[in-house]
XYZ file of C-alpha atoms in Angstrom:
494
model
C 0.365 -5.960 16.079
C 0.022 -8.250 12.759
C 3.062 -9.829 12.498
C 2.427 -12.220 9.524
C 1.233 -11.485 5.917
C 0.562 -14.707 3.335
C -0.929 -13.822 0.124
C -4.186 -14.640 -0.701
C -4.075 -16.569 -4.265
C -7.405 -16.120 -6.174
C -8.547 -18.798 -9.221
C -7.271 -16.111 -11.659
C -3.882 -16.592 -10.521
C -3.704 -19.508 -13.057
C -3.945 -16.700 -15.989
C -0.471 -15.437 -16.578
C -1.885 -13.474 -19.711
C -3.031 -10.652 -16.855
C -1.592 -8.309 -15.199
C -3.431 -9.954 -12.131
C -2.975 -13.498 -12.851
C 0.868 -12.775 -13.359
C 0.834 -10.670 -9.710
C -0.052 -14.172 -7.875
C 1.761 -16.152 -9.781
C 4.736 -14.320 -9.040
C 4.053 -13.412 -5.694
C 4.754 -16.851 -4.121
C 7.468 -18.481 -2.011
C 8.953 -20.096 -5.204
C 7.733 -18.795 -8.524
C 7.252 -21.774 -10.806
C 9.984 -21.350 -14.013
C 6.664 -20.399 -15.836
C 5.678 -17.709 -13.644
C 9.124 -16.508 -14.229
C 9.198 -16.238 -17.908
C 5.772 -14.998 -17.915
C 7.497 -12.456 -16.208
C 10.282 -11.096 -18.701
C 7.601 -11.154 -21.745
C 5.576 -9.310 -19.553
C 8.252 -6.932 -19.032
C 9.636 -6.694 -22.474
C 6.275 -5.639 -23.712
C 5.817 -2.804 -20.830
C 8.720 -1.738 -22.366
C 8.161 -1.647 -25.606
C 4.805 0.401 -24.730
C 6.967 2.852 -22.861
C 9.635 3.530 -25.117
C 8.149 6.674 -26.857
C 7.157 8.155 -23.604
C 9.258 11.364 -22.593
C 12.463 10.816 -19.976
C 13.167 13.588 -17.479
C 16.140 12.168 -16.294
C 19.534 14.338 -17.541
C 21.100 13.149 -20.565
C 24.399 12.435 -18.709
C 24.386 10.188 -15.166
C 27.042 12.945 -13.716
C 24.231 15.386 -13.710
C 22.258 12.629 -11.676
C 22.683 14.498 -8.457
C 22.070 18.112 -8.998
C 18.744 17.134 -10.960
C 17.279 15.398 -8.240
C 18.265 18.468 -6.128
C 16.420 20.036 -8.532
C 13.404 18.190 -8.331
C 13.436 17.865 -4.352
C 13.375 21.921 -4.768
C 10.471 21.869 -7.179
C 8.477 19.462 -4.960
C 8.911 21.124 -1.563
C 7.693 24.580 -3.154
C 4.902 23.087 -4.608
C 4.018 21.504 -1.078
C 4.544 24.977 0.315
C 1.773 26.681 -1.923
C -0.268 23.750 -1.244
C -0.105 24.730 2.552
C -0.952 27.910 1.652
C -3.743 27.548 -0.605
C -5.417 25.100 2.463
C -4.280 27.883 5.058
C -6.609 30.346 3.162
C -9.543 27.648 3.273
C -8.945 25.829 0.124
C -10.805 22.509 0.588
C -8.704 19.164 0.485
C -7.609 18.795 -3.205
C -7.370 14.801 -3.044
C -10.160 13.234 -0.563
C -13.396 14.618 -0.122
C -14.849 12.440 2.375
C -13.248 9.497 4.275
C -14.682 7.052 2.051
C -12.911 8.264 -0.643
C -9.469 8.502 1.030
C -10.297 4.904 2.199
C -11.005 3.550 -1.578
C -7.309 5.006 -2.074
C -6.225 3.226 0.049
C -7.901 -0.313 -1.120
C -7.243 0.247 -4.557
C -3.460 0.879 -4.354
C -3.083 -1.915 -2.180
C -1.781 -4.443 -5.095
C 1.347 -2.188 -5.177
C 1.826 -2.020 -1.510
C 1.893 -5.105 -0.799
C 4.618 -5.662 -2.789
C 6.772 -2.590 -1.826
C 10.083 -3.250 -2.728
C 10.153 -6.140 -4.364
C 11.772 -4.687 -7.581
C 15.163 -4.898 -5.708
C 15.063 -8.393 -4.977
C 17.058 -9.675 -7.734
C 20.167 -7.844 -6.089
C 20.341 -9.398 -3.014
C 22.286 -12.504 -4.684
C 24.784 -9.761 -5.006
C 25.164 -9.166 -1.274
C 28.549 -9.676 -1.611
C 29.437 -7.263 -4.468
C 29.812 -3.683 -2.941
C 28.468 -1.752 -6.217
C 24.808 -2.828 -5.228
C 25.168 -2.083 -1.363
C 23.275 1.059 -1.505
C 20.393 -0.691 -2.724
C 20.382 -3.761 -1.144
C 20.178 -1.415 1.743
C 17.033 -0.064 0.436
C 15.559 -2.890 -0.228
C 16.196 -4.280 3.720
C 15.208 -0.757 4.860
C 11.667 -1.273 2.911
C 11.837 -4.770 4.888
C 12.359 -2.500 7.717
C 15.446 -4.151 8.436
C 13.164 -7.541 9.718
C 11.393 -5.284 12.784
C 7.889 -5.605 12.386
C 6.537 -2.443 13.233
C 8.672 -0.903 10.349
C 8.282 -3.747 7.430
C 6.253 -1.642 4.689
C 4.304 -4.576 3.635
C 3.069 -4.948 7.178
C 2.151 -1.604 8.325
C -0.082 -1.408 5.057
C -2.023 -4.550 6.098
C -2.481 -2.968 9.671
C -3.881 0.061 8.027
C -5.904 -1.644 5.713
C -7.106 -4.400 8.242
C -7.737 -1.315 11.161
C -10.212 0.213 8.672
C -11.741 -2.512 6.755
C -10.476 -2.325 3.095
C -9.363 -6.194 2.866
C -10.362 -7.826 0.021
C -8.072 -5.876 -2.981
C -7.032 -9.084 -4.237
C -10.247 -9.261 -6.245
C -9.785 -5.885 -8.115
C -9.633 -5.178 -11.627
C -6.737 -6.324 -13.629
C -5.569 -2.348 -13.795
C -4.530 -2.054 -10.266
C -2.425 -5.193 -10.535
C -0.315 -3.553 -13.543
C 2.357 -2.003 -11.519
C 2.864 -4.634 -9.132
C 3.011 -7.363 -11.848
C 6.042 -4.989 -13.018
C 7.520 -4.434 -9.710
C 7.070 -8.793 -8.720
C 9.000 -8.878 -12.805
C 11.357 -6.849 -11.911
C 12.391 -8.556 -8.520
C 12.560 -11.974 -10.425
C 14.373 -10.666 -13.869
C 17.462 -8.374 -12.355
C 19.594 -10.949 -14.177
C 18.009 -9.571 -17.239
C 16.887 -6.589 -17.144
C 19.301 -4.691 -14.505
C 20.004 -1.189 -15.773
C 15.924 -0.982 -15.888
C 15.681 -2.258 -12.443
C 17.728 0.249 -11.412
C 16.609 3.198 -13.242
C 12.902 2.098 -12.029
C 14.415 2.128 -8.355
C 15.539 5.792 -9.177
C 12.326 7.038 -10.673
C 10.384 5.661 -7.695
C 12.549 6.705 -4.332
C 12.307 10.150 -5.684
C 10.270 11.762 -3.123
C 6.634 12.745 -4.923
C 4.252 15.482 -4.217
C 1.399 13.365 -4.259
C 2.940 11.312 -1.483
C 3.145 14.721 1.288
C -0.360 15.855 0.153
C -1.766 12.532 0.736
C -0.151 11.955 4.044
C -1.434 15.373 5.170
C -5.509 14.748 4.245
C -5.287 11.283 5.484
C -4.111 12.568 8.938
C -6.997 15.501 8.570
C -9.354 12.408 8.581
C -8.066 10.870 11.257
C -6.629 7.572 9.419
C -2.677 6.798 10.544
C -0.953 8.393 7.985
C 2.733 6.534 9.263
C 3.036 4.200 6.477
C 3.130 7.811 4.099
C 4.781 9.866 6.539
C 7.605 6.793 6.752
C 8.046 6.984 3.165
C 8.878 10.553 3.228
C 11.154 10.698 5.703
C 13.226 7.469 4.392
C 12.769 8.857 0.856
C 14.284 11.833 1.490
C 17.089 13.868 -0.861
C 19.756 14.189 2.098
C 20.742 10.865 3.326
C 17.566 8.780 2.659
C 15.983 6.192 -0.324
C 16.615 8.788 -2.998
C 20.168 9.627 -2.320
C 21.063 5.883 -2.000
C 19.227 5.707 -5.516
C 21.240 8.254 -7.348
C 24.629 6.482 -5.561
C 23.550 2.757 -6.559
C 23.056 4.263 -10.472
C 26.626 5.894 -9.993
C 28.410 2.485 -8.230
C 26.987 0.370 -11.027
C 27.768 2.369 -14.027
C 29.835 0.416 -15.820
C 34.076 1.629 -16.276
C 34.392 -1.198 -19.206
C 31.807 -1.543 -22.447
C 29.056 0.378 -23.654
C 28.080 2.747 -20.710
C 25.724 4.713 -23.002
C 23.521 1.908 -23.762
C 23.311 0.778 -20.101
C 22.152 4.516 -19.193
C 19.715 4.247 -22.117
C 18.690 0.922 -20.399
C 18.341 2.929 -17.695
C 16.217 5.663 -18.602
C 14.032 2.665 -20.189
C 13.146 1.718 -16.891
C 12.585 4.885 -15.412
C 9.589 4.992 -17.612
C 7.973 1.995 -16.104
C 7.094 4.186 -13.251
C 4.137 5.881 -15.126
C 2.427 2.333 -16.004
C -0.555 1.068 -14.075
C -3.184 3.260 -12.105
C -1.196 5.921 -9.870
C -2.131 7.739 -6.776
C -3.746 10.366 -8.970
C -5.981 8.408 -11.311
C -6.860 6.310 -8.634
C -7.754 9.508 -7.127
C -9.789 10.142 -9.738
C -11.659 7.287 -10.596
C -13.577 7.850 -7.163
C -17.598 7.819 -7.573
C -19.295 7.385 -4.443
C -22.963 6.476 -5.648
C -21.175 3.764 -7.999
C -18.982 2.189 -4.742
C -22.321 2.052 -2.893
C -24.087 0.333 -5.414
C -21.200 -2.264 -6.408
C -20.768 -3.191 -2.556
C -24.520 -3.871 -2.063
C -24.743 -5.687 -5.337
C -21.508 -7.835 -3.593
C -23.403 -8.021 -0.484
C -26.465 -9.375 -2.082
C -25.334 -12.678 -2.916
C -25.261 -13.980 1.072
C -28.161 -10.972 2.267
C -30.878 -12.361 -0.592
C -31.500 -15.596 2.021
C -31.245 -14.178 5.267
C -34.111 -11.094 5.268
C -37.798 -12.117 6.848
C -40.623 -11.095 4.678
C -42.617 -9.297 7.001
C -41.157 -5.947 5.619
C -42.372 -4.651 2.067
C -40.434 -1.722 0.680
C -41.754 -0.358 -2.542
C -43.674 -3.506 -2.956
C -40.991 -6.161 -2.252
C -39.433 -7.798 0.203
C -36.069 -7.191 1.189
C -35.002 -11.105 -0.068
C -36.298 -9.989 -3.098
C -34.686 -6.691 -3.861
C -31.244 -8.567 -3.730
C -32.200 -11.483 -5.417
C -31.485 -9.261 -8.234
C -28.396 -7.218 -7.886
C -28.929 -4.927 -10.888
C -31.701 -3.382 -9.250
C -29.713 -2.229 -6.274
C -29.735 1.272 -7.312
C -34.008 1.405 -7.515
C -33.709 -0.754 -4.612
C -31.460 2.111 -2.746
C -34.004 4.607 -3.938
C -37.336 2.718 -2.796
C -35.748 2.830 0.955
C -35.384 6.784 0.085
C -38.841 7.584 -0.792
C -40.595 5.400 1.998
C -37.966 7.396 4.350
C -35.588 4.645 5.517
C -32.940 6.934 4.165
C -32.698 10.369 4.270
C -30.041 10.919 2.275
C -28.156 15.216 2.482
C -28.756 14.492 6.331
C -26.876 13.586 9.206
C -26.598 9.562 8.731
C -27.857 9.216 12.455
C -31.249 10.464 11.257
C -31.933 8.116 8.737
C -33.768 4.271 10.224
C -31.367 3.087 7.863
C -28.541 3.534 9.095
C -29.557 2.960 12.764
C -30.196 -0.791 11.459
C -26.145 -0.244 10.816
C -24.828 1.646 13.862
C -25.665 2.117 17.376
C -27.221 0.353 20.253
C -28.490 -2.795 19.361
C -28.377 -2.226 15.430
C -29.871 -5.004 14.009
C -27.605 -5.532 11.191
C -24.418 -5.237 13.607
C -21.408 -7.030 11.907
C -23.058 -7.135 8.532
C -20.383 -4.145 6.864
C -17.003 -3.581 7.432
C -15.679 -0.455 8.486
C -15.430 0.952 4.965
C -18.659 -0.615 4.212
C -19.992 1.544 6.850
C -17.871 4.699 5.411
C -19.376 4.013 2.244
C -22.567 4.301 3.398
C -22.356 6.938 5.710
C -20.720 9.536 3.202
C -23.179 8.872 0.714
C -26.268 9.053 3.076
C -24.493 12.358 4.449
C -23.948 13.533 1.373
C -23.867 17.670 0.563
C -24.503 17.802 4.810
C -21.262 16.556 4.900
C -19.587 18.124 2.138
C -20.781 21.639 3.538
C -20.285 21.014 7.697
C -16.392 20.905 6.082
C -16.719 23.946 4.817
C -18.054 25.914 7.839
C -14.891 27.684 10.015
C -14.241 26.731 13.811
C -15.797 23.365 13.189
C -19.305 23.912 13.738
C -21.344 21.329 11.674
C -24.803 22.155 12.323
C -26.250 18.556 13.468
C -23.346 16.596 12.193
C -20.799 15.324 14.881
C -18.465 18.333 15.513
C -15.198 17.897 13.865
C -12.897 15.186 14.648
C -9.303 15.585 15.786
C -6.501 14.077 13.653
C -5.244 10.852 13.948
C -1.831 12.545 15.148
C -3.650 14.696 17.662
C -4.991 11.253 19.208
C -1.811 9.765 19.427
C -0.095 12.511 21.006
C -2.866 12.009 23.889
C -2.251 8.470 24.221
C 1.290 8.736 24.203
C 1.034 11.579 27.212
C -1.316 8.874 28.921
C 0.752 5.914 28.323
C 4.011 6.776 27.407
C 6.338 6.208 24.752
C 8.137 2.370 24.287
C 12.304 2.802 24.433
C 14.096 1.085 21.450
C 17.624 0.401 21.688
C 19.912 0.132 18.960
C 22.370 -2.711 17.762
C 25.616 -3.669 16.903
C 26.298 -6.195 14.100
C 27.315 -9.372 15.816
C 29.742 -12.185 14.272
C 28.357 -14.919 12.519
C 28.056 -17.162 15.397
C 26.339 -14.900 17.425
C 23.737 -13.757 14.628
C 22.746 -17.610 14.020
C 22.579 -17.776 17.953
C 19.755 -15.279 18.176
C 17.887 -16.921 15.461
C 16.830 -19.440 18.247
C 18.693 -18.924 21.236
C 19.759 -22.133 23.185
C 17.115 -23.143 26.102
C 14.157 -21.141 24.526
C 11.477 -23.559 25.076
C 9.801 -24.746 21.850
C 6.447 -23.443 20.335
C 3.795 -24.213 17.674
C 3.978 -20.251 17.255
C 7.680 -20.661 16.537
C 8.079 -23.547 14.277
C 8.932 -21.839 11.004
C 11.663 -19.905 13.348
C 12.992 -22.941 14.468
C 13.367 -24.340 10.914
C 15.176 -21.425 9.474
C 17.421 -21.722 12.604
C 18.200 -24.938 11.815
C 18.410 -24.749 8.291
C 21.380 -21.992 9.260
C 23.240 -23.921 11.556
C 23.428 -26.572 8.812
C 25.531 -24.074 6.833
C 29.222 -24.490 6.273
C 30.287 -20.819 5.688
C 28.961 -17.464 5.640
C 28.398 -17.275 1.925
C 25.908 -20.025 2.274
C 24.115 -18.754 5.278
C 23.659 -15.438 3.143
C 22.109 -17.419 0.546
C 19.901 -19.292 2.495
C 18.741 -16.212 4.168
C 17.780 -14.726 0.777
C 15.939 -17.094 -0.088
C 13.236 -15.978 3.069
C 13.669 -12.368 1.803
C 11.415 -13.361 -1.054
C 8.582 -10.901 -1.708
C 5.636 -13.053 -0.504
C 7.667 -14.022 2.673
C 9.846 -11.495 4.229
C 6.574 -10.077 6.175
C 6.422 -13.929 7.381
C 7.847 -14.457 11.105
C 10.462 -16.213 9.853
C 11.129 -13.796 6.645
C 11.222 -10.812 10.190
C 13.888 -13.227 11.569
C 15.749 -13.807 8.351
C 15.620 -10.259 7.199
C 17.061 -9.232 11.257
C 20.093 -11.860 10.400
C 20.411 -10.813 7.215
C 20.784 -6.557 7.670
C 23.200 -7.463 10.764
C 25.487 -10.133 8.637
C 25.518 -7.565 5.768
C 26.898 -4.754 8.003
């Protein structure tokens, strides 16, 4: 399994007028003082924009609890009729193809891979027991340092298992509410009461989030980094509890409590900044995906075609050595019948040069490439084989299994792993499993071995705590040595 995740930082990155030039400028190791004020103007105008926007919350913090009772209520009926409504054949009401699910996934990306990071600014309070609650959700995000759990690592596994790298050269509007969320992390000092009240607005356990994890498993992509979030978000003991009790620990007894729950309620609204799971939803157009990822493509495939193939007049070297023609040149392979598009793919020459044995173009799309593709060339065929009962598709593959389905098999086959739990050791033992003595060294393990040393260079607790927050950074905790440091870190904390 990935164990490592390091930030790509494009050219824009230098821009910290955008939403996207501000996400990589912020998302590094160290944010340059810069970065950081960029930052809290950034924030103080998100603010400002948000300000007139409607608050749900109560209008006193002691009815904090029964509301979001309330709303857990609200959202598990709604997911009940939405059951229901697909019980009695209702067709998926977010993804209607695979593709699309998959450009969900791509697109929200930006946010994921910074899951969490609002908190970050507390953990310099480690030692101040009104923010444990969520500290601890910001180490549970982490996944307490394991890697298999770490948020920011599971969504890189699912993008990476299905192709959709690459999100870090999207539009400036999917980099909005990660911008916020790195400004946040970096500005607690500041802007507390709003980094709480944006932790409460967002571990509140949406409806979006079960009805997405249930059509992603229907197509048989891993829905575990969804299905995780719902269970750890949950109303009972999980992230939106802990929530509700960090907003009641760090009410203040002395000042002006109303103008800290004001504060509050500001940064609640920051939640409905940025493109959401809905409008990202939304914005899905298959014919324009296909088109913008050949037009992409063109740039390397305009050299590398022979000319002894004329479609429609042209060569193939030609056709892409003008990308804005990528939609005549799309239907010039249609009307010579290298595509036969409201078909099974497997019937178009087309998509043979794509997929199966020895497929000439083998290698040249990525797995979502290929969705792309294949949902588009499938088209209404694919649209209706959904609709038919019992599965039968009429020349399309018969229907898949879910992704859960298939693991259920493989577990029967191979078993399930055992995972035993922990106590929290001493000091001296925690810095002892950071590299423990007569481990041979490794290249693999040098940034371990650094941190370990850096730790055992530490005269107290306090400033082993410090140290190790340092590694908890946003663009390094889902480093090998941010796993380590986070593991230390959880156990030391208690």
């Amino acid at each position: 399994m990935m164990s490592d995740f390091r930030p790509h930082t494009p050219d824009a990155a230098g821009d910290l007028t955008t939403p996207r030039g501000l996400y990589f400028a912020l998302l590094q190791p160290d944010p340059s003082p810069e970065a950081r004020s960029a930052g809290q103007a950034y924030l103080a105008r998100q603010l400002e924009a948000t300000a007139s926007l409607p608050c749900e919350l109560p209008e006193q913090p002691e009815a904090l609890m029964t509301w979001m009772d309330q709303q857990a209520a609200q959202v598990g009926d709604a997911y009940q009729a939405y059951l229901e409504e697909r019980k009695a054949g209702a067709p998926r009401r977010y993804f209607q193809t695979k593709s699309h699910a998959l450009y969900f996934l791509k697109s929200v990306a930006p946010t994921k891979a910074v899951d969490g990071a609002w908190l970050y600014g507390l953990l310099q309070r480690w030692n101040d027991a009104r923010f444990y609650p969520l500290i601890r959700i910001y180490l549970e995000e982490l996944g307490d340092g394991e890697p298999e759990k770490n948020h920011v690592l599971l969504y890189k596994k699912l993008l990476a298992t299905h192709g959709c790298e690459g999100w870090e050269q999207l539009d400036d509007s999917f980099f909005v509410q990660g911008a916020l969320q790195l400004a946040l992390g970096y500005g607690a000092d500041q802007y507390l009461p709003e980094v709480i009240g944006f932790n409460l607005g967002y571990e509140m356990l949406p409806l979006h989030l079960l009805i997405t994890a249930y059509e992603l498993n229907e197509l048989g992509i891993d829905p575990y980094y969804f299905t995780l979030h719902i269970t750890v978000d949950n109303p009972s003991t999980g992230h939106a509890r802990k929530a509700v009790q960090g907003v009641m620990e760090a009410l203040p007894l002395l000042g002006d409590s109303d103008s800290f729950w004001q504060r509050l309620c500001n940064g609640y609204r920051l939640n409905s900044l940025g493109a959401g799971t809905c409008s990202v939803i939304e914005h899905f157009n298959l014919d324009q995906e296909v088109v913008a990822m050949l037009a992409a493509k063109s740039e390397a495939g305009r050299y590398v075609h022979s000319d002894y193939c004329r479609i429609g007049g042209h060569t193939v070297n030609e056709w892409l050595a003008t990308p804005d023609r990528i939609s005549e040149f799309l239907a010039a392979l249609e009307a010579h019948g290298w595509i036969r598009r409201n078909q099974p793919p497997e019937n178009s020459r087309f998509w043979r040069l794509i997929e199966g044995e020895r497929a000439e173009m083998f290698g040249v799309f990525t797995a979502y490439e290929q969705q792309l593709l294949h949902d588009w060339i499938a088209g209404e065929s694919a649209l209706h084989a959904e609709a038919r009962p019992n599965g039968e598709r009429s020349g399309l593959r018969k229907r898949q299994p879910t992704f859960r389905a298939k693991q259920r098999m493989l577990e029967r086959l191979a078993g399930q792993p055992n995972r035993s739990a922990h106590r929290s050791p001493g000091l001296a033992e925690a810095l002892s499993s950071a590299n423990p003595e007569g481990m041979p060294g490794s290249d693999f393990d040098s940034e371990e071995a650094a941190l370990a040393s850096q730790l055992k260079a530490q005269p107290d607790r306090e400033a082993v705590m410090n140290t190790l927050v340092a590694q908890l950074a946003p663009a390094l905790h889902a480093t090998p040595a941010g796993l380590k440091a986070t593991q230390l870190f959880a156990r030391l904390l208690g």
